[in-house]
Tab-separated table of C-alpha atoms in Angstrom:
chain	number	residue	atom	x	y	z
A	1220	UNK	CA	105.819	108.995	81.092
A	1221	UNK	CA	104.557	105.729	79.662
A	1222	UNK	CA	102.150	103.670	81.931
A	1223	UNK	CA	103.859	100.356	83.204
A	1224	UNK	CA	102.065	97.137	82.901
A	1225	UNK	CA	102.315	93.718	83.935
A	1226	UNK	CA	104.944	92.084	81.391
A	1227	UNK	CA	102.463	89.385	80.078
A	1228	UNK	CA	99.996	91.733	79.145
A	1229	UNK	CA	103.046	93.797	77.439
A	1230	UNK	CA	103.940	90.613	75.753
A	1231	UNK	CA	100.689	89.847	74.385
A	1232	UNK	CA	100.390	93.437	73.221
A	1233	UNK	CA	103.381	93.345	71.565
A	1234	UNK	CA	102.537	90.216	69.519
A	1235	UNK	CA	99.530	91.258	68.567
A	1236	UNK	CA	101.245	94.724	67.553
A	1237	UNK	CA	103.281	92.747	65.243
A	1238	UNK	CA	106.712	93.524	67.225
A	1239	UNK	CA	105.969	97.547	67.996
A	1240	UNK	CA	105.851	98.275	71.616
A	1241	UNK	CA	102.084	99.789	71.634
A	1242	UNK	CA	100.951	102.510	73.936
A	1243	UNK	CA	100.457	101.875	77.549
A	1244	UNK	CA	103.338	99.447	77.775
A	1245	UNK	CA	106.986	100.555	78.661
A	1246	UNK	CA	110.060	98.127	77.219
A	1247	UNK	CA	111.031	98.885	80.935
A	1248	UNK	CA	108.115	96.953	82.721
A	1249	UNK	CA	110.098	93.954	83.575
A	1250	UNK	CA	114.402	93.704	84.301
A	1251	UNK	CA	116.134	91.428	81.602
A	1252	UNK	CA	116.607	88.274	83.551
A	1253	UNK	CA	120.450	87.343	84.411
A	1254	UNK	CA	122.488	84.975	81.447
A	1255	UNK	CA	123.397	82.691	84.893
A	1256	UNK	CA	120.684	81.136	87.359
A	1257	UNK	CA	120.345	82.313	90.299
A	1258	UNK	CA	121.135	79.710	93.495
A	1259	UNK	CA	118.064	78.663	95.053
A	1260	UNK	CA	117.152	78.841	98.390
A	1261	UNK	CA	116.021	81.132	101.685
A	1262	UNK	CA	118.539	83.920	102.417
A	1263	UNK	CA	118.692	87.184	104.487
A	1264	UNK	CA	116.665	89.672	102.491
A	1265	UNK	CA	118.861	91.469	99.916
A	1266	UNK	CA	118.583	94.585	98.170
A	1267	UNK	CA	115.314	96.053	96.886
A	1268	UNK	CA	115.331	98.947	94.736
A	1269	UNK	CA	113.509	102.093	97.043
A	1270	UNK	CA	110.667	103.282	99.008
A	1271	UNK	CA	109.894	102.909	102.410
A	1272	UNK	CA	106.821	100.918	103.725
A	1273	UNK	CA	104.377	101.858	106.571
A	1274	UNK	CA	101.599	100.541	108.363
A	1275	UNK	CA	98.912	102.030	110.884
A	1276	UNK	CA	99.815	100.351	114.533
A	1277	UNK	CA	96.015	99.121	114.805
A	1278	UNK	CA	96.040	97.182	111.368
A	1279	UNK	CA	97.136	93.861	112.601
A	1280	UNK	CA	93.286	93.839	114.058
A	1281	UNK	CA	92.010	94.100	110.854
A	1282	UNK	CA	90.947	91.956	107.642
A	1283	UNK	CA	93.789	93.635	105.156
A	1284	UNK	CA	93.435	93.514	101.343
A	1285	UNK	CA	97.042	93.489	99.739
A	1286	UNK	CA	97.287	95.338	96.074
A	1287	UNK	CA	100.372	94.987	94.049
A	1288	UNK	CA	101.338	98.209	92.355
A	1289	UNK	CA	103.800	97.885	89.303
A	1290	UNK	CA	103.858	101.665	88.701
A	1291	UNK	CA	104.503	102.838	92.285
A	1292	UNK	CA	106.378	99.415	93.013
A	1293	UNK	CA	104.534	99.055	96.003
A	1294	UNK	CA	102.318	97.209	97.484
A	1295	UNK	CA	99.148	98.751	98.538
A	1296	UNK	CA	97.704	97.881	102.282
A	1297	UNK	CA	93.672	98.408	102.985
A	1298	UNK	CA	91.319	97.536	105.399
A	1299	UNK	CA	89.182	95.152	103.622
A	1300	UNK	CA	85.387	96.277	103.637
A	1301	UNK	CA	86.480	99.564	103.436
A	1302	UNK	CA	88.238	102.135	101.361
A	1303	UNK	CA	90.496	102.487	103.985
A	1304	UNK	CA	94.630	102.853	103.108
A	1305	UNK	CA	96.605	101.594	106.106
A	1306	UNK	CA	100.027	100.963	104.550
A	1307	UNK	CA	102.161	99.824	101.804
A	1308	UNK	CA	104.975	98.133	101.243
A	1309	UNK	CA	108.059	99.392	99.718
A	1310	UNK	CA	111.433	98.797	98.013
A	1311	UNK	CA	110.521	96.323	95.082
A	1312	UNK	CA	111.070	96.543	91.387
A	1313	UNK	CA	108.391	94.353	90.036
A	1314	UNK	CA	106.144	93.442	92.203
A	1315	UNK	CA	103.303	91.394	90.806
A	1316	UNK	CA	101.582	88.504	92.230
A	1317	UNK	CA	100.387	87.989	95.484
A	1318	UNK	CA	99.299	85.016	97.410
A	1319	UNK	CA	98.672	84.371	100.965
A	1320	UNK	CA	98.976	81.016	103.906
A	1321	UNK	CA	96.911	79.642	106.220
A	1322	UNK	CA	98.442	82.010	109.032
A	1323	UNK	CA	97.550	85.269	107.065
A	1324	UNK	CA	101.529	85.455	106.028
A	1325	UNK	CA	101.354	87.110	102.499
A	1326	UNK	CA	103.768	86.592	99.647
A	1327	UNK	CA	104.870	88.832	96.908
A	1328	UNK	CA	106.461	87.908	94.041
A	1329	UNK	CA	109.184	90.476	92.774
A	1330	UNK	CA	111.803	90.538	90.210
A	1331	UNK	CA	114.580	93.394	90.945
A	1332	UNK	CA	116.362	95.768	88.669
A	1333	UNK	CA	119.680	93.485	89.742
A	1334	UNK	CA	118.160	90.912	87.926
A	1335	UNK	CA	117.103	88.914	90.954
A	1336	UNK	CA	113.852	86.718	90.824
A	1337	UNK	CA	112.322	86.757	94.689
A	1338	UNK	CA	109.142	85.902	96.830
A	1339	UNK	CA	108.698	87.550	100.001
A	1340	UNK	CA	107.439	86.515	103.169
A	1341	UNK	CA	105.482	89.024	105.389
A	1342	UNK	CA	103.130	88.670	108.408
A	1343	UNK	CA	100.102	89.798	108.870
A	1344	UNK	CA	100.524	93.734	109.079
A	1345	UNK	CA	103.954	93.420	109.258
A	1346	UNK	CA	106.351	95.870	107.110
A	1347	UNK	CA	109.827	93.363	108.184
A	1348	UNK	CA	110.033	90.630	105.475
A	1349	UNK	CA	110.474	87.076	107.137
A	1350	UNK	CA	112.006	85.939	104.630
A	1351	UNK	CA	112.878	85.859	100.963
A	1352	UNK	CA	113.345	83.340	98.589
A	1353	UNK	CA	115.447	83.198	95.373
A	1354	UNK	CA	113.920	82.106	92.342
A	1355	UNK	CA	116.730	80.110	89.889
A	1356	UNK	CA	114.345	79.362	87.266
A	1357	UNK	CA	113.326	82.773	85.863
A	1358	UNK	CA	111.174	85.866	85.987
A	1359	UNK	CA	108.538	85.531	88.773
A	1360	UNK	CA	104.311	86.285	88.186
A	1361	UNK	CA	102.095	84.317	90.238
A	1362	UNK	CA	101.934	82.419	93.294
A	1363	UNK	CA	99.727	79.902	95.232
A	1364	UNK	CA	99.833	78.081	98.524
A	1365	UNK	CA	98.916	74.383	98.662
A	1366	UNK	CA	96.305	74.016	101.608
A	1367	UNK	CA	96.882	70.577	102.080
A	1368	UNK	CA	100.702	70.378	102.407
A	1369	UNK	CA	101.856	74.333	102.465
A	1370	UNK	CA	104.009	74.035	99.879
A	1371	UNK	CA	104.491	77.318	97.744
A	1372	UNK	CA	104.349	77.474	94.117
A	1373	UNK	CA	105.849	79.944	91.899
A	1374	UNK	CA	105.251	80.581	88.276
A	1375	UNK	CA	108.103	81.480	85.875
A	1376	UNK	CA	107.178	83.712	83.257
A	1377	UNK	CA	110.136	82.904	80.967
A	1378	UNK	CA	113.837	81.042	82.448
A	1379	UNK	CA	116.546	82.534	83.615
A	1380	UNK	CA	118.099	82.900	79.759
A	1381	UNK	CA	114.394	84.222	78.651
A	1382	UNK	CA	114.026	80.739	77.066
A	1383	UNK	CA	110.774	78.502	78.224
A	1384	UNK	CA	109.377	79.380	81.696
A	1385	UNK	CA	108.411	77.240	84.128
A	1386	UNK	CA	106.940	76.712	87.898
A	1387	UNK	CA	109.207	76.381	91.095
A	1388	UNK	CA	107.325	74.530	93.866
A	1389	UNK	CA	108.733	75.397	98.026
A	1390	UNK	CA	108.411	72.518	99.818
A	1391	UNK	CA	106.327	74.581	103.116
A	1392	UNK	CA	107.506	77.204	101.451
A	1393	UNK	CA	111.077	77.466	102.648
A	1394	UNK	CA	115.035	75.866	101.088
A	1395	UNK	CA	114.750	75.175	97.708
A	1396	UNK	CA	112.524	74.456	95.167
A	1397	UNK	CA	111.497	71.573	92.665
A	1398	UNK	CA	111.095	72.799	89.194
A	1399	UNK	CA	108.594	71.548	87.254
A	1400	UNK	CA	107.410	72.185	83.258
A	1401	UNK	CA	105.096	71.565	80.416
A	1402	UNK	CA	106.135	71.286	77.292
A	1403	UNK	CA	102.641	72.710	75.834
A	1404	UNK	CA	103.388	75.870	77.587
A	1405	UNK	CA	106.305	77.890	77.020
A	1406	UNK	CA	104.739	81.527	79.052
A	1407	UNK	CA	103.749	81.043	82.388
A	1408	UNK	CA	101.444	83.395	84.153
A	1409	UNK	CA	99.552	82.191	87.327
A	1410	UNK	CA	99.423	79.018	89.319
A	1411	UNK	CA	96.534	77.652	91.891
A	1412	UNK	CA	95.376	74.852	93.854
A	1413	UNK	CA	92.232	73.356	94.676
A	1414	UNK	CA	91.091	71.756	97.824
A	1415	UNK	CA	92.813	68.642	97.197
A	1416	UNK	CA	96.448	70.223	96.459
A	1417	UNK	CA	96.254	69.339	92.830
A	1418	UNK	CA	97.740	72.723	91.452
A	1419	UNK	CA	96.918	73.914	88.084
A	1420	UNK	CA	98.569	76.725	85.868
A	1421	UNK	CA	97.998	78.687	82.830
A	1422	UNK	CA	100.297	79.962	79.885
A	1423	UNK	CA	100.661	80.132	76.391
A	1424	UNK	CA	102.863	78.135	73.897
A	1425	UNK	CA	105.680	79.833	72.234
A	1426	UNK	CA	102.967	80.651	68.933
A	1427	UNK	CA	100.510	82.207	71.924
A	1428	UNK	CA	98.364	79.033	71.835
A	1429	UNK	CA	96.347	78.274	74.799
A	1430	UNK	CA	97.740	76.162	77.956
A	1431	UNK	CA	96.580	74.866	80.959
A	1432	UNK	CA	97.797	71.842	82.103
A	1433	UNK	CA	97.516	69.864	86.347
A	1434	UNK	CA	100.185	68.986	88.481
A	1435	UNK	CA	98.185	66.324	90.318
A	1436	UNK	CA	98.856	66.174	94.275
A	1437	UNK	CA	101.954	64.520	94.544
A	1438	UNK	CA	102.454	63.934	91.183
A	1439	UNK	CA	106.242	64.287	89.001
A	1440	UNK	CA	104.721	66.337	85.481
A	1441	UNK	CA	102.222	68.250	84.770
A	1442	UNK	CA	99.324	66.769	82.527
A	1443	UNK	CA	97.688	69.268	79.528
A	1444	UNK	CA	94.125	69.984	79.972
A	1445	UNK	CA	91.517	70.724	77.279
A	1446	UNK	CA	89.263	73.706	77.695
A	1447	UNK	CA	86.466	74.907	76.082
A	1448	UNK	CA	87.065	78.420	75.786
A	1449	UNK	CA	90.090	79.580	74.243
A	1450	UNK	CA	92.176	81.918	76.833
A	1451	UNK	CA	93.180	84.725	75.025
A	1452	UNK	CA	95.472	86.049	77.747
A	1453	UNK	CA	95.580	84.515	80.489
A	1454	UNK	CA	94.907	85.719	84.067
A	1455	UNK	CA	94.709	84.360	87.630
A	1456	UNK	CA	94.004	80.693	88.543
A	1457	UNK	CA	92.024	80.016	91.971
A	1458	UNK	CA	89.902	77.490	93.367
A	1459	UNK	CA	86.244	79.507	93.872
A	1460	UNK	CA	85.190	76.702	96.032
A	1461	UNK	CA	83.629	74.557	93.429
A	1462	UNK	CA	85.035	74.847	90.189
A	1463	UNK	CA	88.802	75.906	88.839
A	1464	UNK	CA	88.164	79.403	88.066
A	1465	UNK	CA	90.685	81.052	85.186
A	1466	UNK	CA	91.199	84.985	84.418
A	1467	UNK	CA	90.900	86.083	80.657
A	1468	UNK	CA	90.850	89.512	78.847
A	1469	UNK	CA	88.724	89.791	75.876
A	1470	UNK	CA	89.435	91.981	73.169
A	1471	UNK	CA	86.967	94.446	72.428
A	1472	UNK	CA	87.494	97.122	70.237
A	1473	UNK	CA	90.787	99.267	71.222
A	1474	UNK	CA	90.475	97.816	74.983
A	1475	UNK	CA	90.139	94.180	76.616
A	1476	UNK	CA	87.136	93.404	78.658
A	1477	UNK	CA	87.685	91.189	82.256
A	1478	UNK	CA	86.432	87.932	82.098
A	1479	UNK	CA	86.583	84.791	84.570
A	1480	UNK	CA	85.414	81.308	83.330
A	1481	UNK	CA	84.451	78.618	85.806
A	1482	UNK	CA	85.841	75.030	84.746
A	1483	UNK	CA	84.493	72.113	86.156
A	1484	UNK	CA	88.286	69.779	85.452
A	1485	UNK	CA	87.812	65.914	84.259
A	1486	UNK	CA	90.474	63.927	83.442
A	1487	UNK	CA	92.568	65.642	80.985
A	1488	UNK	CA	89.665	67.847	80.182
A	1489	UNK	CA	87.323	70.328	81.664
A	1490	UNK	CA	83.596	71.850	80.981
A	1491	UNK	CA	82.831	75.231	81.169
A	1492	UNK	CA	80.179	75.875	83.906
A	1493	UNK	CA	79.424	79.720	83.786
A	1494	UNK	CA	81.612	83.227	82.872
A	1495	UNK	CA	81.440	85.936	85.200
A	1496	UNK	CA	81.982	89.724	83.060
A	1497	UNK	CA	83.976	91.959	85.242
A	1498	UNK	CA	81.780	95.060	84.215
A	1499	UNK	CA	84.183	98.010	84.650
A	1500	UNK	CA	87.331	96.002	84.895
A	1501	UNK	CA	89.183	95.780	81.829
A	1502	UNK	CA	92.945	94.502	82.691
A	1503	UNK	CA	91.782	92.455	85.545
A	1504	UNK	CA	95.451	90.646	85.550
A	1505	UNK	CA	95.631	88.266	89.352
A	1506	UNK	CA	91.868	88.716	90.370
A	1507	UNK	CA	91.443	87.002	94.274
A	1508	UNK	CA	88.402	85.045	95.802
A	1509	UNK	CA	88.041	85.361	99.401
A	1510	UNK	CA	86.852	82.456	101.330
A	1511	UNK	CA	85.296	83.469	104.874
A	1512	UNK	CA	87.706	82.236	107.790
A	1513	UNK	CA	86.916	78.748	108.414
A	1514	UNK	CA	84.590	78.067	105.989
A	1515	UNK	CA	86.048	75.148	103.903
A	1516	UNK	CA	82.908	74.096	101.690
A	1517	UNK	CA	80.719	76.378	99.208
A	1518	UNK	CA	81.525	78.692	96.357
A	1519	UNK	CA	83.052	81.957	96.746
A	1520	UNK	CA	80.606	85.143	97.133
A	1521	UNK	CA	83.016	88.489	95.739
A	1522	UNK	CA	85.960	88.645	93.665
A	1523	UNK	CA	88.414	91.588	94.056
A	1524	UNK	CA	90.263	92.713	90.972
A	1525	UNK	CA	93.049	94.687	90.586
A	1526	UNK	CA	92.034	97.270	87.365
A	1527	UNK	CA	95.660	98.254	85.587
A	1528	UNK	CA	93.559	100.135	83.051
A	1529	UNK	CA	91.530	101.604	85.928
A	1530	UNK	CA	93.621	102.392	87.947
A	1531	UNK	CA	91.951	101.261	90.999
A	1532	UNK	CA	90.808	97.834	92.609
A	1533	UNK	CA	87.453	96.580	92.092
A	1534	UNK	CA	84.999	94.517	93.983
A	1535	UNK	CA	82.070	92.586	92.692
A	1536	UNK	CA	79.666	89.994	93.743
A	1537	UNK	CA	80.183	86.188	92.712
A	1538	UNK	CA	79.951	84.382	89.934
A	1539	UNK	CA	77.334	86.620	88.881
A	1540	UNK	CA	79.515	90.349	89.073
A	1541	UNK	CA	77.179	93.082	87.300
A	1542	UNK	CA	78.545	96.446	88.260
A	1543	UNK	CA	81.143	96.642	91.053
A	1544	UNK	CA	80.021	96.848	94.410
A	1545	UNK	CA	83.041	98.508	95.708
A	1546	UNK	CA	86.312	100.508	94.404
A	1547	UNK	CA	89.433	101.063	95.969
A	1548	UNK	CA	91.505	104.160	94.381
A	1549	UNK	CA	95.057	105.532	94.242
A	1550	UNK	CA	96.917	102.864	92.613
A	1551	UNK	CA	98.676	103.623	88.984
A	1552	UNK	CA	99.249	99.897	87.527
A	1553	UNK	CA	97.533	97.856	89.950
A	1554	UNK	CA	98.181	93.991	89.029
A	1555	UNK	CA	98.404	91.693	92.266
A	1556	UNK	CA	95.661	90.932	95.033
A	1557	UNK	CA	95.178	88.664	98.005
A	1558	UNK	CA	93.319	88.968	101.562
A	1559	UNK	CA	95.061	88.162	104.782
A	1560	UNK	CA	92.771	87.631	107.634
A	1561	UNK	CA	93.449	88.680	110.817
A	1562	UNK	CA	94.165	86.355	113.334
């Protein structure tokens, strides 16, 4: 049985193959995406595909780490700071990126073998969705949650007719959304916002260029971005604290090698201001910074990563990583991470 992976790693692998699905992709990663859009909007929460999800009763007291799983379709539960698997979460297709709100609800983004395009809503702990969203603008990969306003934003790998992707925006995450694109960037991948709720994305152009392009706070289009580095395939997008930090996967020899730039953003430009080298994580896809609770200023201090090519989640110190500090095992394709807090 062929390993699953995350469809924009597939893609890129593909390309680069010149058209031949390469080993350690499946064509089945990802559901063909409906001919007709979906109708946006919050709705009782339909059907998932299988598995049943769990939790230990004392895990709501805990700091959990959330791992996406596209193999297992699950989501993985731990307590953070330890190795320790409390729960999963069960019934999706695809589920990929992950993303969590100032109450510790967490999000998962999750396309279904119906062709449906969802985020779900779960509580802290909690194995009952709160809700779920349809997506009408395509296949769903990452998500963010604007601290200033709440809103949540949802990248679009491709549309709904696999033509240009795109990002839906939530307004406080609920009804539905705003859709918003760039025409630099035909492949989205992940989204994030800084500390002022400008959000900023990453993709590729339909010839696999680099893009990376702002939605300022409150702003109607997105505005392209020039970076320094070229972003080979593009990972997670998060605010570190500082500086806009962006996920990338070098390739070295037959493998890729985990990378994460740190971009100080100007204007319609930005500087590179250091490269942290995931040592031991080589398909590092939606990497996570945890901020302590309550601590609004300063630069992150770990990075988790979610290691498809592992196998496992990995922890490392931050912005300078080294070896991994910590390593979470039992997942098959993991892809997704966040950290709700407890409350």
């Amino acid at each position: 049985m062929r390993k699953r992976c995350s469809l924009p790693i597939c893609y890129l692998l593909v390309a680069i193959a010149g058209g031949a699905i390469v080993a350690g992709c499946s064509a089945s990663s990802s559901p063909m995406p409906q001919a007709a859009a979906l109708a946006g909007g919050t709705r009782v929460l339909g059907r998932l595909d299988h598995g049943p999800s769990w939790i230990l009763p004392d895990a709501k007291k805990q700091n959990l780490l959330y791992v996406s799983d596209l193999e297992a379709q699950e989501v993985f539960i731990y307590v953070y700071g330890s190795k320790k698997l409390v729960g999963t979460l069960g019934g999706f297709f695809n589920p990929e990126g992950l993303c969590v709100d100032k109450k510790g609800d967490v999000w998962v983004t999750n396309d279904t073998s119906e062709g449906e395009h969802q985020i779900i809503e779960y509580a802290h702990g909690a194995t009952t969705a709160l809700k779920t969203l349809d997506d009408p603008d395509g296949r769903v990969n990452g998500c963010a949650i604007d601290p200033v306003t709440g809103d949540l934003a949802v990248t679009n790998f491709w549309g709904p007719t696999e033509g240009s992707g795109g990002v839906s925006i939530y307004p406080h995450g609920s009804g539905s959304p705003a859709s918003y694109s760039d025409p630099q960037i035909y492949y989205y991948y992940y989204c994030g916002y800084d500390d002022k709720g400008d959000l900023f994305v990453d993709g590729l152009s339909y010839g696999s260029e680099t893009g990376f392009a702002e939605l300022p706070a409150g702003g109607k289009a997105f505005q392209d971005i020039a970076l320094p580095e070229t972003i080979y395939l593009p990972g997670g997008v998060q605010w570190d604290g500082q500086y806009m930090a962006v996920g990338d996967q070098v390739a070295v020899k037959h493998s890729f090698q985990s990378v994460i730039y740190q971009f100080a953003i100007s204007g319609s430009s930005g500087s590179e201001v250091g490269a942290t080298i995931l040592t031991g994580g080589n398909e590092v896809a939606q990497f996570w910074l945890p901020r302590p609770k309550g601590k609004k200023k300063g630069q992150a201090t770990r990075v988790i990563g979610p290691n498809g090519d592992g196998m496992n989640t990995l922890i490392w110190s931050y912005p300078n990583a080294g070896n991994p500090i910590k390593t979470y095992s039992g997942e098959q394709d993991a892809t997704g991470a966040t950290l709700s807090l407890k409350r």
